[in-house]
Coordinates of N, CA and C in Angstrom, one line a residue:
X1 N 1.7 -5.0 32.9 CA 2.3 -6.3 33.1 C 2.3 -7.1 31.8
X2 N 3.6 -7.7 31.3 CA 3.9 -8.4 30.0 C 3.1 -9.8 30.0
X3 N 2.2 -10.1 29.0 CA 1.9 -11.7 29.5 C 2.7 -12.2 28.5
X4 N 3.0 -13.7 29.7 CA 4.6 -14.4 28.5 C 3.5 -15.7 29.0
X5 N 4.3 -16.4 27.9 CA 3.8 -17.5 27.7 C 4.9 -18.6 27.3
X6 N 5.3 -20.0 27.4 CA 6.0 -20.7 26.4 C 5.8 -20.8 25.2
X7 N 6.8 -21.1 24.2 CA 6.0 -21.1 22.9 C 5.6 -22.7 22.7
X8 N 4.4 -22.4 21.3 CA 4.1 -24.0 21.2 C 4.8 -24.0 20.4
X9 N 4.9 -25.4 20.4 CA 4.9 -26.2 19.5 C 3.2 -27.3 19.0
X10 N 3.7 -26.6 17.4 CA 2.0 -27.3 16.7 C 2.6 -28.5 15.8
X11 N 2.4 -29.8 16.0 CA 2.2 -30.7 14.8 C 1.5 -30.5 14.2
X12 N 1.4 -30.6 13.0 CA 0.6 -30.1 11.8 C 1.0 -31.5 10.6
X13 N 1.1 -33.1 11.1 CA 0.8 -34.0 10.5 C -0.6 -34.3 10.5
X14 N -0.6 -34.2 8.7 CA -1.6 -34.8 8.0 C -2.1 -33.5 7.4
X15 N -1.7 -31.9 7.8 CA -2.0 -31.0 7.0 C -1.3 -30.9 5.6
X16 N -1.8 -30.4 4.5 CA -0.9 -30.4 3.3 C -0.2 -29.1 3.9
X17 N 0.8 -29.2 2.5 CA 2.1 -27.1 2.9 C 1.1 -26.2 2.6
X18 N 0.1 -26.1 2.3 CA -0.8 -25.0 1.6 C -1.4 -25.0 2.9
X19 N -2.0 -25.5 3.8 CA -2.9 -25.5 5.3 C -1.7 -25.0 6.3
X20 N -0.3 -25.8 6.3 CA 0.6 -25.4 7.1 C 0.7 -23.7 6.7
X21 N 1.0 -23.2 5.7 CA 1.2 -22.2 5.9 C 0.4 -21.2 6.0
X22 N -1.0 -21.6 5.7 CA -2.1 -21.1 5.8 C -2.1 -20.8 7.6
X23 N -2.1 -21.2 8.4 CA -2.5 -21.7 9.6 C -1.1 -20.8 10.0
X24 N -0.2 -20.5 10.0 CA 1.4 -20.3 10.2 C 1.0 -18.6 9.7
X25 N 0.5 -18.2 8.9 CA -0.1 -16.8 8.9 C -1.0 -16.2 9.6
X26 N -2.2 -17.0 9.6 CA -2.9 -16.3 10.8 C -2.6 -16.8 12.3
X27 N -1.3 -17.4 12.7 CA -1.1 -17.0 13.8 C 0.0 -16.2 14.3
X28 N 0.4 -15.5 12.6 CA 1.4 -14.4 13.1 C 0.8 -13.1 13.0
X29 N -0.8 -13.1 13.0 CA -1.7 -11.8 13.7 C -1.7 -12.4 15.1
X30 N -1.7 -13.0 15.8 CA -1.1 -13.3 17.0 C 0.2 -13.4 17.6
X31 N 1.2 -13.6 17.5 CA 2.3 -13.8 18.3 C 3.6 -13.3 17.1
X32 N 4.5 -13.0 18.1 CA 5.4 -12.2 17.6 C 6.1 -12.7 16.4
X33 N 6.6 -14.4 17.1 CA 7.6 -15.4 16.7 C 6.5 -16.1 16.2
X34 N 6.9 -16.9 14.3 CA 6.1 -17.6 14.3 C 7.5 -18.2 13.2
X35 N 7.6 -19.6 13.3 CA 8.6 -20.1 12.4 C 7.7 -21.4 12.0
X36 N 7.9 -22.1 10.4 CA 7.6 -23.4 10.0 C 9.0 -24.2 10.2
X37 N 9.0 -25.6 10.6 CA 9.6 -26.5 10.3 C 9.1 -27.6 9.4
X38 N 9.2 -27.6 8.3 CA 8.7 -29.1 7.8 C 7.1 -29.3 8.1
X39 N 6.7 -30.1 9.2 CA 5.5 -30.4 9.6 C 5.1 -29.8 10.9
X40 N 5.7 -28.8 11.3 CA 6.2 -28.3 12.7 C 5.9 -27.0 12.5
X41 N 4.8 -26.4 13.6 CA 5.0 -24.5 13.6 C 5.3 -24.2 15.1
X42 N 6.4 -23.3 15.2 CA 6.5 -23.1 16.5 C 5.7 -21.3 16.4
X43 N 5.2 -21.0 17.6 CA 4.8 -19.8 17.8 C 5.0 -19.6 19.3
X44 N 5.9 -18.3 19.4 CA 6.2 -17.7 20.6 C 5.7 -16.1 21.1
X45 N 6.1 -16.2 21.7 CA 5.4 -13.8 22.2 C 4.1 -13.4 21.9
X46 N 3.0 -14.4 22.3 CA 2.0 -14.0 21.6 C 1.8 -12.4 22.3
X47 N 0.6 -11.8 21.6 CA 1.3 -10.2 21.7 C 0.3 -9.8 22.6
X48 N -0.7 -10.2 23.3 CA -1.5 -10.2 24.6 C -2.1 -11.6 25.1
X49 N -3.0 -11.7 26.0 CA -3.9 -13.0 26.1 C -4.9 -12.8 26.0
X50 N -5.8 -11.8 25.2 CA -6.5 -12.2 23.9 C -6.3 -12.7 22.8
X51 N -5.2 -12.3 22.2 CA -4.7 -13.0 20.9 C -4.4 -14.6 21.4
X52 N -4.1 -14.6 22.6 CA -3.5 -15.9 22.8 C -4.7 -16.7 22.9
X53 N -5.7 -16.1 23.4 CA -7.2 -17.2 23.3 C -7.5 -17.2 21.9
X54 N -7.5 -16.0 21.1 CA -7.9 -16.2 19.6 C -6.9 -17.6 18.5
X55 N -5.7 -17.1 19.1 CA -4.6 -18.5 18.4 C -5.4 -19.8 18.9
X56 N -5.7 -19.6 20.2 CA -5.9 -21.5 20.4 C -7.4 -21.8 19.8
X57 N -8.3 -20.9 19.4 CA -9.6 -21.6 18.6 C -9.4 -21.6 17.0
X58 N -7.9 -20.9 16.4 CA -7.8 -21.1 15.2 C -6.9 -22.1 15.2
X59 N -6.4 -22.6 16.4 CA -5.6 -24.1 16.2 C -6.7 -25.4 16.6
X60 N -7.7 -24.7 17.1 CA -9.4 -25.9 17.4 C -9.6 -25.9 16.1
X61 N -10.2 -25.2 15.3 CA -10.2 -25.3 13.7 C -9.9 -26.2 12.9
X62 N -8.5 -26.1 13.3 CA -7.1 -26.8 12.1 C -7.2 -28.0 12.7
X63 N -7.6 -28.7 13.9 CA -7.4 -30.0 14.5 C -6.0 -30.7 14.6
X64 N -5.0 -29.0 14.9 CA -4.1 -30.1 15.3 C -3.2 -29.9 16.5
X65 N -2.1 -30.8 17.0 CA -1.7 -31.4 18.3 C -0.5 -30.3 18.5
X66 N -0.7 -29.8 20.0 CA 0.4 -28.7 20.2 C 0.7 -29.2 21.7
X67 N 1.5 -28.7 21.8 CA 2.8 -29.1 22.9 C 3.4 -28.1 23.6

């Protein structure tokens, strides 16, 4: 059975571009889709739901707001 998920969306105001893209790498060892916008990371397909619990304590980390 495929685990699907929606993708987030992460604000990443008040990170500098060096943390955004920092943060936007290690969660493309998690999920399939990972795109930056500006101050914006979307991540989609994560690739099981372990990786998907590992993404959300490296976005506890980073302290920032996802949707």
């Amino acid at each position: 059975m495929k685990f699907v998920q929606p993708p987030l969306k992460i604000n990443c105001d008040g990170l500098s571009k060096k943390l955004i893209f920092e943060l936007a790498d290690q969660l493309r060892l998690h999920f399939v889709d990972v795109d930056v916008f500006g101050d914006e990371i979307s991540a989609s397909k994560p690739l099981n739901h372990f990786h998907y619990e590992w993404a959300w304590q490296i976005l506890d980390k980073f302290g920032v707001k996802v949707t």
